[in-house]
Coordinates of N, CA and C and ligand atoms in Angstrom, one line a residue:
M28 N -188.1 -35.7 -45.9 CA -187.0 -36.3 -45.2 C -186.9 -35.7 -43.8
F29 N -186.8 -36.5 -42.8 CA -186.6 -36.1 -41.4 C -185.1 -36.1 -41.1
T30 N -184.7 -34.9 -40.6 CA -183.2 -34.8 -40.4 C -182.9 -34.8 -38.9
I31 N -181.9 -35.7 -38.6 CA -181.5 -35.7 -37.2 C -180.0 -35.3 -37.1
G32 N -179.6 -34.9 -35.9 CA -178.1 -34.6 -35.7 C -177.7 -35.5 -34.6
V33 N -176.5 -36.1 -34.7 CA -176.0 -36.9 -33.6 C -174.7 -36.3 -33.0
L34 N -174.7 -36.3 -31.6 CA -173.6 -35.8 -30.9 C -172.9 -36.9 -30.2
A35 N -171.6 -37.1 -30.4 CA -171.0 -38.3 -29.8 C -169.5 -37.9 -29.4
S36 N -169.1 -38.5 -28.3 CA -167.7 -38.2 -27.8 C -166.8 -39.3 -28.0
G37 N -167.3 -40.5 -28.3 CA -166.4 -41.7 -28.2 C -166.5 -42.6 -29.4
K38 N -166.6 -43.9 -29.1 CA -166.6 -45.0 -30.1 C -167.6 -44.8 -31.2
G39 N -168.8 -44.4 -30.8 CA -169.9 -44.2 -31.8 C -170.6 -45.5 -32.2
T40 N -170.6 -46.5 -31.3 CA -171.4 -47.7 -31.7 C -172.9 -47.5 -31.8
N41 N -173.4 -46.5 -31.0 CA -174.8 -46.2 -31.2 C -175.1 -45.4 -32.5
L42 N -174.1 -44.5 -32.8 CA -174.2 -43.9 -34.1 C -174.3 -44.9 -35.2
Q43 N -173.4 -45.9 -35.2 CA -173.4 -46.9 -36.2 C -174.7 -47.7 -36.2
A44 N -175.3 -48.0 -35.1 CA -176.5 -48.7 -35.0 C -177.7 -47.9 -35.7
I45 N -177.6 -46.6 -35.4 CA -178.6 -45.7 -36.0 C -178.5 -45.7 -37.6
I46 N -177.2 -45.6 -38.0 CA -177.0 -45.5 -39.5 C -177.5 -46.9 -40.1
D47 N -177.1 -48.0 -39.5 CA -177.5 -49.3 -40.0 C -179.0 -49.5 -40.0
Y48 N -179.7 -49.1 -39.0 CA -181.1 -49.3 -38.9 C -181.8 -48.5 -39.9
I49 N -181.4 -47.2 -40.1 CA -182.1 -46.4 -41.1 C -181.9 -47.0 -42.5
K50 N -180.7 -47.5 -42.8 CA -180.5 -48.2 -44.1 C -181.4 -49.5 -44.2
Q51 N -181.3 -50.3 -43.2 CA -182.0 -51.6 -43.2 C -183.5 -51.4 -43.4
E52 N -184.0 -50.4 -42.7 CA -185.5 -50.2 -42.7 C -185.9 -49.2 -43.9
N53 N -184.9 -48.7 -44.6 CA -185.1 -47.8 -45.7 C -186.0 -46.6 -45.2
L54 N -185.7 -46.0 -44.1 CA -186.5 -44.9 -43.6 C -186.0 -43.6 -44.2
P55 N -187.0 -42.7 -44.3 CA -186.6 -41.3 -44.9 C -186.1 -40.4 -43.8
I56 N -185.0 -40.9 -43.1 CA -184.4 -40.2 -42.0 C -182.9 -40.0 -42.5
K57 N -182.5 -38.7 -42.4 CA -181.2 -38.3 -42.8 C -180.4 -37.9 -41.6
I58 N -179.1 -38.3 -41.4 CA -178.3 -37.8 -40.4 C -177.6 -36.6 -41.0
G59 N -178.1 -35.4 -40.7 CA -177.6 -34.2 -41.3 C -176.2 -33.8 -40.9
V60 N -175.8 -34.2 -39.6 CA -174.5 -33.8 -39.2 C -174.2 -34.7 -37.9
V61 N -172.9 -35.0 -37.8 CA -172.4 -35.6 -36.5 C -171.4 -34.7 -35.9
I62 N -171.6 -34.3 -34.6 CA -170.7 -33.4 -34.0 C -170.1 -34.0 -32.8
S63 N -168.8 -33.8 -32.6 CA -168.1 -34.3 -31.4 C -167.3 -33.2 -30.8
D64 N -167.1 -33.3 -29.5 CA -166.3 -32.4 -28.7 C -164.9 -33.0 -28.6
N65 N -164.7 -34.2 -29.1 CA -163.4 -34.9 -29.0 C -162.8 -35.2 -30.4
P66 N -161.7 -34.5 -30.8 CA -161.2 -34.7 -32.1 C -160.8 -36.1 -32.4
N67 N -160.6 -37.0 -31.4 CA -160.2 -38.4 -31.6 C -161.4 -39.3 -31.6
A68 N -162.6 -38.8 -31.5 CA -163.7 -39.7 -31.4 C -163.8 -40.6 -32.7
Y69 N -163.9 -41.9 -32.5 CA -164.1 -42.8 -33.6 C -165.4 -42.5 -34.3
A70 N -166.4 -41.9 -33.6 CA -167.7 -41.6 -34.2 C -167.5 -40.7 -35.4
L71 N -166.5 -39.8 -35.4 CA -166.3 -38.9 -36.5 C -165.9 -39.7 -37.7
E72 N -165.0 -40.7 -37.5 CA -164.5 -41.6 -38.6 C -165.7 -42.4 -39.2
R73 N -166.5 -42.9 -38.3 CA -167.7 -43.7 -38.8 C -168.6 -42.8 -39.7
A74 N -168.8 -41.5 -39.2 CA -169.6 -40.6 -40.0 C -169.0 -40.4 -41.4
K75 N -167.7 -40.1 -41.4 CA -167.0 -39.8 -42.7 C -167.1 -41.0 -43.6
K76 N -166.9 -42.2 -43.1 CA -167.0 -43.4 -43.9 C -168.4 -43.6 -44.6
E77 N -169.4 -43.0 -43.9 CA -170.8 -43.2 -44.5 C -171.1 -41.9 -45.3
G78 N -170.2 -41.0 -45.5 CA -170.5 -39.8 -46.2 C -171.4 -38.8 -45.5
I79 N -171.3 -38.9 -44.2 CA -172.1 -38.0 -43.3 C -171.2 -36.8 -42.9
K80 N -171.7 -35.6 -42.9 CA -170.9 -34.5 -42.4 C -170.5 -34.7 -41.0
A81 N -169.2 -34.5 -40.7 CA -168.6 -34.8 -39.4 C -167.9 -33.5 -39.0
V82 N -168.3 -33.0 -37.8 CA -167.7 -31.7 -37.4 C -167.2 -31.9 -35.9
C83 N -166.0 -31.4 -35.6 CA -165.5 -31.4 -34.3 C -165.5 -30.0 -33.7
I84 N -166.2 -29.8 -32.6 CA -166.2 -28.5 -31.9 C -165.7 -28.8 -30.5
P85 N -164.4 -28.6 -30.3 CA -163.8 -29.0 -29.0 C -164.1 -27.9 -28.0
C86 N -163.9 -28.2 -26.7 CA -164.1 -27.2 -25.7 C -163.1 -27.6 -24.6
E87 N -161.9 -27.0 -24.6 CA -160.9 -27.4 -23.6 C -161.2 -26.7 -22.3
K88 N -162.0 -25.6 -22.3 CA -162.1 -24.8 -21.1 C -162.8 -25.5 -20.0
Y89 N -163.8 -26.3 -20.3 CA -164.6 -27.0 -19.3 C -164.5 -28.5 -19.6
K90 N -164.7 -29.3 -18.5 CA -164.7 -30.8 -18.7 C -166.0 -31.4 -18.9
T91 N -167.1 -30.9 -18.1 CA -168.3 -31.6 -18.1 C -169.5 -30.8 -18.8
I92 N -169.2 -29.5 -19.2 CA -170.2 -28.8 -19.9 C -169.5 -28.2 -21.2
L93 N -170.3 -27.4 -22.0 CA -169.7 -26.9 -23.2 C -169.3 -25.4 -23.0
G94 N -170.1 -24.7 -22.1 CA -169.9 -23.3 -22.0 C -170.8 -22.6 -23.0
R95 N -171.2 -21.3 -22.7 CA -172.2 -20.6 -23.4 C -171.8 -20.4 -24.9
E96 N -170.6 -19.9 -25.1 CA -170.2 -19.6 -26.5 C -170.1 -20.9 -27.4
I97 N -169.6 -21.9 -26.8 CA -169.4 -23.2 -27.6 C -170.8 -23.8 -27.8
E98 N -171.7 -23.7 -26.9 CA -173.1 -24.2 -27.1 C -173.7 -23.5 -28.3
K99 N -173.5 -22.2 -28.4 CA -174.0 -21.4 -29.5 C -173.5 -22.0 -30.8
K100 N -172.2 -22.3 -30.8 CA -171.7 -22.9 -32.1 C -172.4 -24.2 -32.4
Y101 N -172.6 -25.1 -31.4 CA -173.2 -26.4 -31.6 C -174.6 -26.1 -32.3
V102 N -175.4 -25.2 -31.6 CA -176.7 -24.9 -32.1 C -176.7 -24.4 -33.5
E103 N -175.7 -23.5 -33.8 CA -175.6 -22.9 -35.2 C -175.4 -24.0 -36.2
V104 N -174.5 -25.0 -35.9 CA -174.2 -26.0 -36.9 C -175.4 -26.9 -37.0
L105 N -176.1 -27.2 -35.9 CA -177.2 -28.1 -36.0 C -178.3 -27.4 -36.9
K106 N -178.5 -26.1 -36.6 CA -179.6 -25.4 -37.4 C -179.2 -25.3 -38.9
E107 N -177.9 -24.9 -39.1 CA -177.5 -24.8 -40.5 C -177.8 -26.1 -41.3
N108 N -177.7 -27.2 -40.6 CA -177.9 -28.5 -41.2 C -179.3 -29.0 -41.1
K109 N -180.2 -28.1 -40.7 CA -181.7 -28.4 -40.7 C -182.1 -29.5 -39.8
V110 N -181.3 -29.7 -38.7 CA -181.6 -30.8 -37.7 C -182.9 -30.5 -37.0
E111 N -183.8 -31.5 -37.0 CA -185.1 -31.5 -36.3 C -185.1 -32.2 -35.0
L112 N -184.2 -33.2 -34.8 CA -184.1 -33.9 -33.6 C -182.6 -34.1 -33.3
V113 N -182.2 -33.8 -32.0 CA -180.8 -33.9 -31.6 C -180.7 -35.2 -30.8
C114 N -179.8 -36.1 -31.2 CA -179.6 -37.4 -30.6 C -178.2 -37.5 -29.9
L115 N -178.2 -37.5 -28.6 CA -176.9 -37.7 -27.9 C -176.6 -39.1 -27.8
A116 N -175.4 -39.5 -28.3 CA -175.0 -40.9 -28.4 C -173.6 -41.0 -27.8
G117 N -173.6 -41.1 -26.5 CA -172.3 -41.2 -25.8 C -171.7 -39.8 -25.8
F118 N -172.5 -38.7 -25.7 CA -171.9 -37.4 -25.7 C -171.7 -37.0 -24.2
M119 N -170.5 -36.8 -23.8 CA -170.2 -36.8 -22.4 C -170.2 -35.4 -21.7
R120 N -171.0 -34.5 -22.2 CA -171.1 -33.2 -21.6 C -172.6 -32.9 -21.3
V121 N -172.8 -32.1 -20.3 CA -174.2 -31.8 -19.9 C -174.6 -30.5 -20.7
L122 N -175.8 -30.6 -21.3 CA -176.2 -29.4 -22.1 C -177.0 -28.4 -21.2
K123 N -176.7 -27.2 -21.4 CA -177.3 -26.1 -20.6 C -178.4 -25.4 -21.3
S124 N -178.9 -24.3 -20.7 CA -180.2 -23.7 -21.2 C -180.1 -23.2 -22.6
T125 N -179.0 -22.6 -23.0 CA -179.0 -22.0 -24.4 C -179.3 -23.1 -25.4
F126 N -178.7 -24.3 -25.2 CA -178.9 -25.4 -26.1 C -180.3 -25.9 -25.9
L127 N -180.8 -26.2 -24.7 CA -182.1 -26.8 -24.5 C -183.2 -25.9 -25.0
R128 N -183.0 -24.6 -24.8 CA -184.1 -23.7 -25.3 C -184.2 -23.7 -26.9
S129 N -183.1 -24.0 -27.5 CA -183.0 -23.9 -29.0 C -183.7 -25.2 -29.6
F130 N -183.8 -26.3 -28.8 CA -184.5 -27.5 -29.3 C -185.4 -28.0 -28.3
P131 N -186.5 -27.3 -28.0 CA -187.4 -27.7 -26.9 C -188.1 -29.1 -27.2
N132 N -187.9 -30.0 -26.3 CA -188.4 -31.4 -26.5 C -187.9 -32.1 -27.7
K133 N -186.8 -31.6 -28.2 CA -186.2 -32.2 -29.5 C -184.8 -32.7 -29.2
I134 N -184.5 -33.0 -28.0 CA -183.2 -33.6 -27.7 C -183.4 -34.9 -26.9
I135 N -182.8 -36.0 -27.4 CA -182.9 -37.2 -26.7 C -181.5 -37.8 -26.4
N136 N -181.5 -38.7 -25.4 CA -180.2 -39.3 -24.9 C -180.4 -40.8 -24.7
I137 N -179.3 -41.5 -24.8 CA -179.3 -42.9 -24.4 C -178.4 -43.0 -23.2
H138 N -178.9 -43.7 -22.1 CA -178.2 -43.8 -20.9 C -178.1 -45.3 -20.5
P139 N -176.9 -45.7 -20.1 CA -176.7 -47.2 -19.8 C -177.1 -47.7 -18.5
S140 N -178.3 -47.3 -18.0 CA -178.9 -47.9 -16.8 C -180.4 -47.8 -17.0
L141 N -181.1 -48.4 -16.0 CA -182.6 -48.2 -15.9 C -182.8 -47.0 -15.1
L142 N -182.9 -45.9 -15.7 CA -183.2 -44.6 -14.9 C -184.5 -44.7 -14.2
P143 N -184.7 -44.1 -13.0 CA -183.8 -43.2 -12.4 C -182.6 -43.8 -11.6
A144 N -182.4 -45.1 -11.7 CA -181.2 -45.7 -11.0 C -179.9 -45.3 -11.8
F145 N -178.9 -45.0 -11.1 CA -177.6 -44.8 -11.6 C -177.4 -43.8 -12.7
P146 N -177.8 -42.5 -12.5 CA -177.5 -41.5 -13.4 C -176.0 -41.2 -13.4
G147 N -175.5 -40.4 -14.4 CA -174.1 -39.9 -14.3 C -173.2 -40.9 -15.1
L148 N -172.0 -40.9 -14.6 CA -170.9 -41.6 -15.4 C -170.8 -43.1 -15.1
E149 N -170.4 -43.8 -16.1 CA -170.2 -45.3 -15.9 C -171.3 -46.0 -15.1
A150 N -172.5 -45.8 -15.6 CA -173.6 -46.4 -14.9 C -173.6 -47.9 -14.8
W151 N -172.9 -48.6 -15.7 CA -172.8 -50.0 -15.7 C -171.9 -50.4 -14.5
K152 N -170.9 -49.6 -14.2 CA -170.0 -49.9 -13.0 C -170.8 -49.6 -11.7
Q153 N -171.6 -48.5 -11.7 CA -172.4 -48.2 -10.5 C -173.3 -49.4 -10.2
A154 N -173.9 -50.0 -11.3 CA -174.9 -51.1 -11.1 C -174.2 -52.3 -10.5
L155 N -173.0 -52.6 -11.1 CA -172.3 -53.8 -10.7 C -171.9 -53.6 -9.2
E156 N -171.4 -52.4 -8.8 CA -170.9 -52.2 -7.5 C -172.1 -52.2 -6.5
Y157 N -173.3 -51.8 -6.9 CA -174.4 -51.7 -6.0 C -175.0 -53.1 -5.8
G158 N -174.7 -54.0 -6.8 CA -175.2 -55.4 -6.6 C -176.6 -55.7 -7.1
V159 N -177.1 -54.8 -8.0 CA -178.4 -55.1 -8.6 C -178.4 -56.3 -9.5
K160 N -179.5 -57.0 -9.6 CA -179.6 -58.2 -10.4 C -180.0 -57.9 -11.8
F161 N -180.6 -56.8 -12.0 CA -181.0 -56.4 -13.4 C -180.6 -54.9 -13.5
T162 N -180.1 -54.6 -14.7 CA -179.9 -53.2 -15.1 C -180.4 -53.0 -16.5
G163 N -179.9 -52.1 -17.3 CA -180.4 -52.0 -18.7 C -180.0 -50.7 -19.3
C164 N -180.9 -50.1 -20.1 CA -180.6 -48.8 -20.7 C -181.9 -48.1 -20.9
T165 N -181.8 -46.8 -21.1 CA -182.9 -45.9 -21.2 C -182.7 -44.9 -22.3
V166 N -183.8 -44.7 -23.1 CA -183.8 -43.5 -24.0 C -184.7 -42.5 -23.4
H167 N -184.3 -41.3 -23.2 CA -185.1 -40.3 -22.6 C -184.9 -38.9 -23.2
F168 N -185.9 -38.0 -23.0 CA -185.8 -36.6 -23.5 C -184.8 -36.0 -22.5
V169 N -184.1 -35.0 -23.0 CA -183.1 -34.3 -22.2 C -183.7 -33.0 -21.6
N170 N -183.6 -32.9 -20.3 CA -184.0 -31.6 -19.6 C -182.9 -31.1 -18.8
E171 N -183.1 -30.1 -17.9 CA -182.0 -29.4 -17.2 C -181.2 -30.3 -16.3
G172 N -181.8 -31.4 -15.8 CA -181.2 -32.3 -14.9 C -180.2 -33.2 -15.6
I173 N -179.5 -34.0 -14.7 CA -178.6 -35.0 -15.3 C -179.3 -36.4 -15.4
D174 N -179.7 -36.7 -16.6 CA -180.4 -38.0 -16.9 C -181.7 -38.1 -16.2
T175 N -182.4 -36.9 -16.2 CA -183.7 -36.9 -15.5 C -184.9 -36.7 -16.4
G176 N -184.8 -36.6 -17.7 CA -185.9 -36.2 -18.5 C -186.9 -37.4 -18.7
P177 N -188.1 -37.1 -19.3 CA -189.1 -38.1 -19.5 C -188.6 -39.3 -20.3
I178 N -189.0 -40.5 -19.8 CA -188.4 -41.7 -20.4 C -189.3 -42.2 -21.6
I179 N -188.6 -42.5 -22.7 CA -189.2 -42.9 -23.9 C -189.3 -44.5 -24.0
L180 N -188.1 -45.1 -23.9 CA -188.0 -46.6 -24.0 C -186.9 -47.0 -23.0
Q181 N -187.1 -48.3 -22.5 CA -186.1 -48.9 -21.6 C -186.0 -50.4 -22.0
A182 N -184.8 -50.9 -21.8 CA -184.6 -52.4 -22.0 C -183.9 -52.9 -20.8
V183 N -184.2 -54.1 -20.4 CA -183.7 -54.7 -19.2 C -182.6 -55.7 -19.6
V184 N -181.5 -55.7 -18.7 CA -180.4 -56.6 -19.0 C -180.1 -57.3 -17.6
P185 N -179.9 -58.6 -17.5 CA -179.6 -59.2 -16.3 C -178.1 -59.0 -15.9
V186 N -177.8 -58.9 -14.6 CA -176.4 -58.8 -14.2 C -176.0 -60.2 -13.8
L187 N -175.0 -60.8 -14.4 CA -174.6 -62.2 -14.2 C -173.5 -62.2 -13.1
P188 N -173.4 -63.4 -12.4 CA -172.5 -63.4 -11.2 C -171.1 -63.1 -11.6
D189 N -170.6 -63.6 -12.8 CA -169.2 -63.3 -13.1 C -169.0 -62.1 -14.0
D190 N -170.0 -61.2 -14.1 CA -169.8 -60.0 -14.9 C -168.7 -59.1 -14.5
T191 N -168.0 -58.6 -15.4 CA -167.0 -57.5 -15.2 C -167.7 -56.2 -15.7
P192 N -167.1 -55.1 -15.4 CA -167.7 -53.8 -16.0 C -167.8 -54.0 -17.5
E193 N -166.8 -54.6 -18.1 CA -166.7 -54.6 -19.6 C -167.8 -55.6 -20.1
T194 N -168.0 -56.8 -19.5 CA -169.0 -57.7 -20.1 C -170.4 -57.1 -19.9
L195 N -170.6 -56.5 -18.7 CA -171.9 -55.9 -18.5 C -172.2 -54.8 -19.4
H196 N -171.2 -53.9 -19.6 CA -171.5 -52.8 -20.5 C -171.7 -53.3 -22.0
K197 N -171.0 -54.3 -22.4 CA -171.2 -54.9 -23.7 C -172.6 -55.4 -23.9
R198 N -173.1 -56.1 -22.9 CA -174.5 -56.6 -23.0 C -175.5 -55.5 -23.0
I199 N -175.2 -54.4 -22.2 CA -176.2 -53.3 -22.2 C -176.1 -52.6 -23.6
Q200 N -175.0 -52.5 -24.2 CA -174.9 -51.8 -25.5 C -175.6 -52.6 -26.5
E201 N -175.7 -53.9 -26.5 CA -176.4 -54.7 -27.5 C -177.9 -54.2 -27.4
K202 N -178.4 -53.9 -26.2 CA -179.8 -53.4 -26.1 C -179.9 -52.0 -26.6
E203 N -178.9 -51.2 -26.2 CA -178.9 -49.8 -26.7 C -179.1 -49.7 -28.2
H204 N -178.4 -50.6 -28.9 CA -178.4 -50.6 -30.3 C -179.7 -50.9 -30.9
I205 N -180.6 -51.5 -30.1 CA -181.9 -51.9 -30.5 C -182.9 -50.7 -30.2
I206 N -182.8 -50.2 -28.9 CA -183.9 -49.3 -28.5 C -183.6 -47.9 -29.0
Y207 N -182.4 -47.5 -29.2 CA -182.1 -46.1 -29.7 C -182.7 -45.8 -31.1
P208 N -182.3 -46.7 -32.0 CA -182.9 -46.4 -33.4 C -184.4 -46.5 -33.4
L209 N -184.9 -47.4 -32.6 CA -186.4 -47.6 -32.5 C -187.0 -46.3 -32.0
A210 N -186.5 -45.7 -30.9 CA -187.0 -44.5 -30.4 C -187.0 -43.3 -31.4
I211 N -185.9 -43.3 -32.2 CA -185.8 -42.2 -33.2 C -186.9 -42.5 -34.3
R212 N -187.1 -43.7 -34.6 CA -188.2 -44.0 -35.6 C -189.6 -43.6 -35.1
L213 N -189.8 -43.9 -33.8 CA -191.1 -43.6 -33.2 C -191.4 -42.1 -33.2
I214 N -190.3 -41.3 -33.0 CA -190.4 -39.9 -33.0 C -190.7 -39.4 -34.4
Y215 N -189.9 -39.9 -35.3 CA -190.1 -39.6 -36.7 C -191.5 -39.8 -37.2
E216 N -192.1 -40.9 -36.7 CA -193.4 -41.3 -37.1 C -194.5 -40.5 -36.4
G217 N -194.1 -39.6 -35.5 CA -195.0 -38.8 -34.8 C -195.8 -39.5 -33.8
R218 N -195.3 -40.6 -33.3 CA -196.0 -41.4 -32.3 C -195.7 -41.1 -30.9
V219 N -194.8 -40.1 -30.6 CA -194.3 -39.9 -29.3 C -194.8 -38.5 -28.8
S220 N -195.5 -38.5 -27.6 CA -195.8 -37.2 -27.1 C -195.5 -37.2 -25.6
I221 N -195.3 -36.0 -25.0 CA -195.0 -35.9 -23.6 C -196.2 -35.3 -22.8
S222 N -196.5 -36.0 -21.7 CA -197.5 -35.5 -20.8 C -197.0 -35.4 -19.4
G223 N -196.5 -34.3 -19.0 CA -195.8 -34.2 -17.7 C -194.6 -34.9 -17.7
R224 N -194.4 -35.9 -16.8 CA -193.2 -36.7 -16.8 C -193.4 -37.9 -17.7
K225 N -194.6 -38.1 -18.2 CA -194.8 -39.4 -18.9 C -194.7 -39.2 -20.4
V226 N -194.2 -40.2 -21.1 CA -194.1 -40.2 -22.5 C -195.1 -41.2 -23.0
I227 N -196.0 -40.7 -23.9 CA -197.0 -41.5 -24.5 C -196.7 -42.0 -25.9
I228 N -196.7 -43.3 -26.1 CA -196.4 -43.8 -27.4 C -197.6 -44.4 -28.1
K229 N -198.0 -43.8 -29.2 CA -199.2 -44.3 -29.9 C -199.0 -45.5 -30.7
Ligands
GAR26 C1 -173.1 -45.8 -24.3 O1 -173.1 -46.9 -23.5 C2 -174.0 -44.7 -23.7 O2 -175.2 -45.3 -23.1 C3 -173.1 -44.1 -22.8 O3 -171.9 -44.0 -23.4 C4 -171.8 -45.1 -24.3 C5 -171.3 -44.6 -25.6 O4 -171.1 -45.7 -26.5 N1 -173.6 -42.8 -22.4 C6 -173.5 -42.2 -21.2 O5 -173.0 -42.8 -20.3 C7 -174.1 -40.9 -21.0 N2 -174.3 -40.5 -19.7 P1 -170.8 -45.5 -28.1 O6 -169.9 -44.3 -28.3 O7 -170.3 -46.8 -28.5 O8 -172.2 -45.2 -28.7

């Protein structure tokens, strides 16, 4: 059994897509734990409904990072639950070196744009305001930068003339729900390797 951990701060639709895909494809992948920094994250409810361990480790001290002590707690819980791959699914804090060093090349993230365009917050809004005709989503390895790690998979989404931030984000999320579970599967199958900035998929 390949064990993953999912970190989520919000609705958890990506978490749900991962849960559903594992079931549908009957994969030997177990979600060992779901952790949130937000006690009200619906992702925690989704985990509980599926019988998955759900843990909240809040951090009021900082807004955008976890802080060294709290990072240690996250790592502890992930290791206790034998997590081999950490999947950020709408986790809205930047991970620092303590965390990254504990899971080298074993942390991935889903971002709602075609990176390197529009890193950071509300990428779908950034794309709309910039006026691009196409945007999308990216699954990438996490490094020290913000949304700068090697890219595993991307999917393209057109921006339509009457799009609002909400309609565009919804269309991007439909693609996220396809490529994120797929990226996890490829890693589980041992088909993903990193060569410099490039990710090679066998
Ligand atoms: C997703 O669109 C994800 O790409 C984005 O947050 C949303 C979470 O949705 N992540 C980021 O913006 C990270 N920088 P979900 O809680 O329904 O999975």
